[in-house]
Short mmCIF file of C-alpha atoms (C1' of nucleotides) in Angstrom, two decimals:
data_model
loop_
_atom_site.label_atom_id
_atom_site.label_comp_id
_atom_site.label_asym_id
_atom_site.label_seq_id
_atom_site.Cartn_x
_atom_site.Cartn_y
_atom_site.Cartn_z
CA MET A 1 -25.95 -5.31 3.34
CA ASN A 2 -28.07 -2.39 5.03
CA THR A 3 -27.78 0.45 7.73
CA GLU A 4 -30.31 -1.99 10.03
CA GLN A 5 -27.98 -4.72 9.37
CA ILE A 6 -24.94 -2.86 10.05
CA GLU A 7 -26.22 -1.55 13.13
CA ILE A 8 -27.23 -5.64 14.35
CA LEU A 9 -23.94 -6.73 13.92
CA LEU A 10 -22.29 -3.46 15.77
CA LYS A 11 -24.69 -3.94 18.45
CA GLU A 12 -23.57 -7.86 19.12
CA LYS A 13 -20.35 -6.73 18.96
CA ASN A 14 -20.64 -4.00 22.23
CA LEU A 15 -20.05 -1.36 19.43
CA LYS A 16 -21.86 1.86 20.18
CA LEU A 17 -23.79 3.68 17.05
CA THR A 18 -23.09 7.35 17.21
CA LYS A 19 -23.85 9.78 14.98
CA GLN A 20 -20.37 9.44 13.24
CA ARG A 21 -20.88 6.02 12.85
CA LYS A 22 -24.29 6.16 11.40
CA ASN A 23 -22.83 9.01 9.37
CA ILE A 24 -19.86 7.58 7.66
CA ILE A 25 -22.50 4.14 7.03
CA ASN A 26 -24.72 5.92 4.77
CA LYS A 27 -22.18 7.71 2.85
CA LEU A 28 -20.78 4.08 1.92
CA LEU A 29 -24.06 2.80 0.70
CA GLU A 30 -24.55 5.71 -0.97
CA ILE A 31 -21.21 5.87 -2.63
CA LYS A 32 -21.42 1.58 -3.14
CA GLY A 33 -18.79 1.45 -5.63
CA HIS A 34 -14.68 2.29 -4.96
CA PHE A 35 -13.04 4.70 -2.85
CA GLU A 36 -10.23 6.02 -0.87
CA ILE A 37 -10.66 6.75 2.46
CA GLU A 38 -9.18 10.66 1.82
CA GLU A 39 -11.92 10.80 -0.55
CA LEU A 40 -14.16 9.62 1.99
CA ALA A 41 -13.23 12.41 4.42
CA TYR A 42 -13.75 15.59 1.78
CA LYS A 43 -16.79 14.14 0.79
CA LEU A 44 -18.04 13.74 4.94
CA LYS A 45 -17.01 17.57 4.85
CA ASN A 46 -17.93 18.47 2.30
CA LYS A 47 -21.75 17.43 3.50
CA GLY A 48 -21.14 19.41 6.58
CA ILE A 49 -21.29 15.67 8.23
CA LYS A 50 -19.13 15.76 11.53
CA ALA A 51 -16.90 13.08 11.46
CA SER A 52 -13.19 13.87 12.08
CA ARG A 53 -10.27 12.23 9.57
CA ALA A 54 -9.28 9.91 12.86
CA THR A 55 -12.79 8.70 13.09
CA VAL A 56 -13.57 8.06 9.39
CA TYR A 57 -9.55 5.95 9.76
CA ARG A 58 -11.02 4.31 13.12
CA THR A 59 -14.40 3.44 11.69
CA LEU A 60 -13.60 1.76 8.52
CA SER A 61 -10.89 -0.09 10.77
CA ILE A 62 -13.88 -1.29 12.36
CA LEU A 63 -15.75 -2.19 9.18
CA LYS A 64 -12.75 -4.04 7.44
CA GLU A 65 -13.03 -6.15 10.49
CA LEU A 66 -16.35 -6.61 9.93
CA GLY A 67 -15.89 -7.61 6.90
CA LEU A 68 -18.48 -5.03 5.72
CA ILE A 69 -15.88 -2.92 3.61
CA ASN A 70 -12.42 -4.70 1.40
CA GLU A 71 -9.41 -3.47 0.90
CA VAL A 72 -10.05 -4.30 -3.43
CA ILE A 73 -6.92 -2.53 -5.16
CA LYS A 74 -3.76 -1.22 -3.90
CA HIS A 75 -2.29 0.85 -6.54
CA GLY A 76 0.98 3.31 -5.64
CA ASN A 77 0.18 4.07 -1.90
CA LYS A 78 -3.04 4.66 -1.97
CA THR A 79 -5.36 2.30 -0.87
CA TYR A 80 -8.97 1.83 -2.85
CA TYR A 81 -11.71 0.20 -0.39
CA GLU A 82 -15.31 -1.30 -1.74
CA VAL A 83 -18.46 -2.11 0.22
CA ASN A 84 -18.93 -5.80 0.97
CA LEU A 85 -22.50 -5.67 -1.06
CA LYS A 86 -21.94 -7.42 -3.76
CA GLU A 87 -20.62 -10.92 -4.41
CA HIS A 88 -17.33 -11.12 -4.61
CA HIS A 89 -14.80 -9.99 -7.73
CA ASP A 90 -11.46 -8.99 -8.43
CA HIS A 91 -10.42 -5.76 -10.76
CA LEU A 92 -8.84 -4.45 -13.97
CA VAL A 93 -7.41 -1.25 -13.26
CA CYS A 94 -6.14 1.08 -16.19
CA LEU A 95 -3.08 2.50 -15.89
CA SER A 96 -3.66 4.89 -17.98
CA CYS A 97 -7.33 6.73 -16.67
CA GLY A 98 -7.78 4.81 -13.20
CA LYS A 99 -10.88 3.38 -14.09
CA ILE A 100 -11.88 0.53 -12.35
CA ILE A 101 -13.31 -2.67 -14.09
CA GLU A 102 -15.02 -5.26 -11.83
CA PHE A 103 -15.23 -9.17 -12.98
CA HIS A 104 -15.98 -12.31 -11.08
CA ASP A 105 -14.48 -15.69 -12.54
CA GLU A 106 -15.61 -18.35 -10.91
CA LYS A 107 -13.09 -20.88 -12.58
CA ILE A 108 -10.42 -18.81 -10.95
CA GLU A 109 -12.27 -18.88 -7.67
CA LYS A 110 -12.09 -22.71 -7.84
CA ILE A 111 -8.09 -23.28 -9.34
CA GLN A 112 -7.12 -20.80 -6.26
CA ASN A 113 -9.23 -23.18 -3.48
CA LYS A 114 -7.10 -26.12 -5.56
CA VAL A 115 -3.91 -24.14 -5.06
CA CYS A 116 -4.60 -23.91 -1.01
CA LYS A 117 -5.47 -27.46 -0.45
CA LYS A 118 -1.90 -28.16 -2.40
CA PHE A 119 -0.78 -26.64 -0.24
CA LYS A 120 -2.72 -26.93 3.04
CA PHE A 121 -3.30 -22.81 3.60
CA LYS A 122 -6.39 -21.80 4.55
CA PRO A 123 -7.87 -18.79 2.52
CA TYR A 124 -9.67 -16.05 4.52
CA TYR A 125 -9.62 -13.19 1.49
CA HIS A 126 -7.91 -12.11 -1.54
CA ARG A 127 -7.02 -9.34 -3.84
CA LEU A 128 -6.30 -10.05 -7.84
CA GLU A 129 -5.43 -6.66 -9.37
CA ILE A 130 -4.65 -6.98 -13.24
CA PHE A 131 -3.11 -3.41 -14.48
CA GLY A 132 -3.69 -2.46 -17.50
CA ILE A 133 -4.45 0.01 -20.63
CA CYS A 134 -8.11 -0.48 -20.93
CA ASN A 135 -10.08 -0.34 -24.15
CA GLU A 136 -10.84 3.26 -24.11
CA CYS A 137 -7.64 4.51 -23.80
CA GLN A 138 -5.98 2.46 -26.00
CA LYS A 139 -8.03 3.83 -28.54
CA LYS A 140 -7.40 7.21 -27.46
CA LEU A 141 -3.17 6.31 -27.59
CA LYS A 142 -3.61 5.17 -31.07
CA LYS A 143 -5.10 8.21 -32.33
CA ARG A 144 -2.28 10.61 -30.73
CA GLY A 145 0.11 8.46 -32.28
CA MET B 1 19.06 -12.25 -14.51
CA ASN B 2 22.54 -11.47 -13.16
CA THR B 3 25.13 -8.38 -12.62
CA GLU B 4 26.16 -8.24 -16.00
CA GLN B 5 22.88 -8.05 -17.78
CA ILE B 6 21.71 -5.79 -15.36
CA GLU B 7 24.38 -3.64 -16.40
CA ILE B 8 23.71 -3.63 -20.19
CA LEU B 9 20.37 -2.63 -19.33
CA LEU B 10 21.16 0.48 -17.40
CA LYS B 11 23.67 1.76 -20.01
CA GLU B 12 21.09 0.95 -22.74
CA LYS B 13 19.06 3.62 -20.81
CA ASN B 14 21.45 6.08 -20.24
CA LEU B 15 21.53 5.19 -16.64
CA LYS B 16 24.74 5.22 -15.30
CA LEU B 17 26.44 2.26 -12.66
CA THR B 18 27.28 4.13 -9.82
CA LYS B 19 28.85 2.49 -6.66
CA GLN B 20 25.48 2.61 -5.10
CA ARG B 21 23.65 1.04 -8.11
CA LYS B 22 26.06 -1.74 -8.11
CA ASN B 23 25.68 -2.13 -4.46
CA ILE B 24 22.25 -2.34 -4.15
CA ILE B 25 21.87 -4.63 -6.88
CA ASN B 26 24.25 -7.39 -5.84
CA LYS B 27 22.65 -7.23 -2.08
CA LEU B 28 19.55 -7.60 -4.45
CA LEU B 29 20.61 -10.41 -6.39
CA GLU B 30 21.98 -12.25 -2.64
CA ILE B 31 18.58 -11.64 -1.59
CA LYS B 32 16.59 -13.55 -4.35
CA GLY B 33 13.49 -13.78 -2.43
CA HIS B 34 11.00 -11.12 -0.88
CA PHE B 35 11.66 -8.07 0.67
CA GLU B 36 10.48 -4.60 1.83
CA ILE B 37 12.87 -1.62 0.80
CA GLU B 38 13.35 -0.57 4.47
CA GLU B 39 14.51 -3.78 4.95
CA LEU B 40 17.16 -3.58 2.23
CA ALA B 41 18.17 -0.13 3.42
CA TYR B 42 19.16 -1.61 6.66
CA LYS B 43 20.70 -4.60 5.23
CA LEU B 44 23.17 -2.27 3.39
CA LYS B 45 23.87 -0.03 6.19
CA ASN B 46 24.81 -2.86 8.13
CA LYS B 47 27.07 -3.99 6.26
CA GLY B 48 29.29 -1.22 5.53
CA ILE B 49 27.44 -0.75 1.84
CA LYS B 50 27.18 2.97 1.45
CA ALA B 51 23.69 4.46 -0.27
CA SER B 52 21.39 6.44 1.32
CA ARG B 53 17.30 5.59 1.87
CA ALA B 54 16.77 8.17 -0.61
CA THR B 55 18.91 6.68 -3.14
CA VAL B 56 17.37 3.03 -2.97
CA TYR B 57 13.89 4.16 -3.29
CA ARG B 58 15.35 6.33 -6.11
CA THR B 59 17.38 2.78 -7.51
CA LEU B 60 14.45 0.28 -6.74
CA SER B 61 12.25 2.94 -8.48
CA ILE B 62 14.35 2.50 -12.00
CA LEU B 63 15.05 -1.39 -10.93
CA LYS B 64 10.34 -1.11 -10.90
CA GLU B 65 10.73 0.74 -14.46
CA LEU B 66 13.18 -1.71 -15.85
CA GLY B 67 10.55 -4.31 -14.78
CA LEU B 68 13.82 -6.29 -12.97
CA ILE B 69 11.61 -6.41 -9.35
CA ASN B 70 8.13 -6.35 -8.64
CA GLU B 71 6.02 -5.30 -6.55
CA VAL B 72 4.59 -8.39 -5.40
CA ILE B 73 2.60 -8.17 -1.67
CA LYS B 74 1.23 -5.33 -0.49
CA HIS B 75 0.18 -5.77 3.09
CA GLY B 76 -0.80 -3.24 5.98
CA ASN B 77 0.92 -0.17 4.77
CA LYS B 78 3.66 -1.73 3.25
CA THR B 79 5.01 -2.56 -0.09
CA TYR B 80 7.39 -6.63 -0.38
CA TYR B 81 9.19 -6.53 -3.22
CA GLU B 82 10.87 -9.03 -5.43
CA VAL B 83 13.76 -9.72 -8.14
CA ASN B 84 12.18 -10.62 -11.12
CA LEU B 85 14.87 -14.03 -11.68
CA LYS B 86 12.53 -16.89 -11.65
CA GLU B 87 9.10 -17.13 -14.31
CA HIS B 88 5.55 -14.96 -12.79
CA HIS B 89 4.55 -16.33 -10.06
CA ASP B 90 1.98 -15.67 -7.39
CA HIS B 91 1.07 -15.41 -3.24
CA LEU B 92 0.01 -16.77 -0.28
CA VAL B 93 0.14 -14.71 2.71
CA CYS B 94 -0.09 -15.83 6.34
CA LEU B 95 -1.71 -13.89 7.97
CA SER B 96 0.05 -15.44 11.57
CA CYS B 97 3.17 -15.98 10.86
CA GLY B 98 3.83 -13.66 7.59
CA LYS B 99 5.33 -16.28 5.81
CA ILE B 100 5.09 -16.21 1.75
CA ILE B 101 4.33 -19.05 -0.42
CA GLU B 102 4.81 -18.83 -4.14
CA PHE B 103 2.59 -20.85 -6.51
CA HIS B 104 1.87 -20.65 -10.31
CA ASP B 105 -0.62 -21.88 -12.18
CA GLU B 106 -0.75 -21.72 -16.06
CA LYS B 107 -4.56 -21.90 -16.05
CA ILE B 108 -5.10 -18.73 -13.92
CA GLU B 109 -3.08 -16.81 -15.72
CA LYS B 110 -5.05 -18.18 -19.28
CA ILE B 111 -8.77 -17.73 -17.46
CA GLN B 112 -7.06 -13.81 -17.03
CA ASN B 113 -6.43 -13.12 -20.26
CA LYS B 114 -9.77 -14.36 -21.48
CA VAL B 115 -11.45 -12.06 -19.00
CA CYS B 116 -9.06 -9.11 -20.44
CA LYS B 117 -9.90 -10.03 -24.10
CA LYS B 118 -13.83 -9.98 -23.38
CA PHE B 119 -13.60 -6.19 -21.87
CA LYS B 120 -10.74 -5.37 -24.33
CA PHE B 121 -8.27 -4.54 -21.84
CA LYS B 122 -4.30 -4.61 -22.63
CA PRO B 123 -2.74 -6.59 -19.02
CA TYR B 124 0.42 -4.75 -18.21
CA TYR B 125 1.34 -7.08 -15.02
CA HIS B 126 -1.01 -8.63 -12.48
CA ARG B 127 -0.67 -9.44 -8.57
CA LEU B 128 -2.92 -12.19 -6.85
CA GLU B 129 -2.28 -12.56 -3.36
CA ILE B 130 -4.60 -15.16 -0.94
CA PHE B 131 -4.59 -13.96 2.51
CA GLY B 132 -4.87 -16.79 5.04
CA ILE B 133 -3.11 -19.11 7.75
CA CYS B 134 -0.46 -21.37 6.78
CA ASN B 135 -0.42 -24.83 7.83
CA GLU B 136 1.86 -25.44 10.31
CA CYS B 137 0.07 -22.21 12.03
CA GLN B 138 -3.02 -24.08 11.82
CA LYS B 139 -1.73 -26.15 13.70
CA LYS B 140 -0.36 -24.47 16.09
CA LEU B 141 -3.08 -22.61 16.74
CA LYS B 142 -5.19 -26.11 17.40
CA LYS B 143 -2.05 -26.65 20.29
CA ARG B 144 -3.42 -23.75 21.86
CA GLY B 145 -7.15 -24.12 22.01
"C1'" DC C 1 -23.04 6.88 35.10
"C1'" DT C 2 -19.26 4.49 33.01
"C1'" DG C 3 -17.44 2.77 29.11
"C1'" DG C 4 -16.43 3.30 24.81
"C1'" DC C 5 -16.48 6.84 20.74
"C1'" DT C 6 -14.76 11.81 19.17
"C1'" DG C 7 -11.86 15.56 17.96
"C1'" DC C 8 -7.67 17.26 18.19
"C1'" DA C 9 -3.00 17.69 17.04
"C1'" DA C 10 1.27 15.49 17.51
"C1'" DA C 11 3.89 11.40 15.75
"C1'" DA C 12 4.94 7.63 13.54
"C1'" DA C 13 5.65 5.57 9.02
"C1'" DC C 14 6.62 5.31 4.69
"C1'" DT C 15 8.31 8.29 0.05
"C1'" DT C 16 9.53 11.95 -2.09
"C1'" DT C 17 11.75 16.40 -3.16
"C1'" DG C 18 15.29 20.42 -3.56
"C1'" DC C 19 19.36 21.63 -3.39
"C1'" DA C 20 24.29 21.84 -3.27
"C1'" DC C 21 28.42 19.02 -4.31
"C1'" DC C 22 29.65 14.98 -6.50
"C1'" DT C 23 31.35 11.11 -9.93
"C1'" DC C 24 30.85 8.74 -14.23
"C1'" DA C 25 31.96 8.13 -18.63
"C1'" DT D 1 33.60 18.50 -18.53
"C1'" DG D 2 28.58 17.74 -17.98
"C1'" DA D 3 24.75 15.06 -17.36
"C1'" DG D 4 23.63 12.00 -14.69
"C1'" DG D 5 23.95 11.04 -9.39
"C1'" DT D 6 24.06 11.01 -4.28
"C1'" DG D 7 23.80 13.08 0.29
"C1'" DC D 8 20.95 15.03 3.26
"C1'" DA D 9 17.18 17.26 5.13
"C1'" DA D 10 13.14 19.08 4.56
"C1'" DA D 11 8.68 17.99 3.59
"C1'" DG D 12 5.04 15.90 1.73
"C1'" DT D 13 1.43 12.15 2.65
"C1'" DT D 14 -0.45 8.22 4.12
"C1'" DT D 15 -2.28 6.84 9.17
"C1'" DT D 16 -1.88 5.59 14.40
"C1'" DT D 17 -1.91 7.08 18.80
"C1'" DG D 18 -2.61 10.03 23.14
"C1'" DC D 19 -5.29 12.23 25.82
"C1'" DA D 20 -9.14 15.23 27.39
"C1'" DG D 21 -13.66 15.62 26.86
"C1'" DC D 22 -18.41 13.60 25.36
"C1'" DC D 23 -22.13 10.48 24.73
"C1'" DA D 24 -24.66 6.68 24.17
"C1'" DG D 25 -26.51 3.20 26.70
#
DNA sequence: CTGGCTGCAAAAACTTTGCACCTCA
DNA sequence: TGAGGTGCAAAGTTTTTGCAGCCAG
């Protein structure tokens, strides 16, 4: 997924390619990893890129509709997004340091599909979040006693 | 899990068993299924049960700490809770009618544990949400064209 | 040109908090 | 009696929206 492809997608949907949208998309492709909307808005502002918070929210909403970004983690009252660059994957979230580890397991995906078939449920997308303590934090916590 | 057991747990933690807490707990045990905080606050109010919204939030926060309720679904900007009565399970969420279907698959759980071991990650809890269209809604949508 | 987009500010929705008063143990 | 709990209202967060003006196509 690159800028051009996204631009084509927007055109197909009769969506205009404004400066703001270009800027937001470029920033997203630069970030690559997980991000929060507020963080993104802040980073844009910090780089002198003009895009109001409302526009950021509206643009992300469109990109989500288009399947270019996903809500991958919901923790506390925050939503973390991710650009849909790689193969689908799920996440381990460290409750101590906030680190996010990606993993993909084909077996889990297959079993999920089986479960859906059993219920005649048509799956669109899923989110699997495993919350716990990462290796580094376990070590730190042990040291402290 | 019943009222008595919960009361004992509260006492162990030096938490007082106030009228409000009793009422909230009873209501939760009555609901059994999935609920939102606002919905709970409303139902309590509707039954003439006195418990301010702040108290409902504070009580649910405690019950969550104690592991008596869980955040099982995060969708849109809403959080859905569930009383921890049954064995752990995950959810299918219909994007059309909002229906929630519970499922449990031991294989998925085991693979998750394997994944955690691989990353030396200590899991505390997880949440798997599969969003899609339920069987009934698929039928309805077909009929409409 | 003009429909769609933007910025602003206000509002909505959800959640937390400070404080004075109350109540369970 | 006193630590902890409650209600209220205010404030904090996150997200959405109405509207006037702007701009890409």
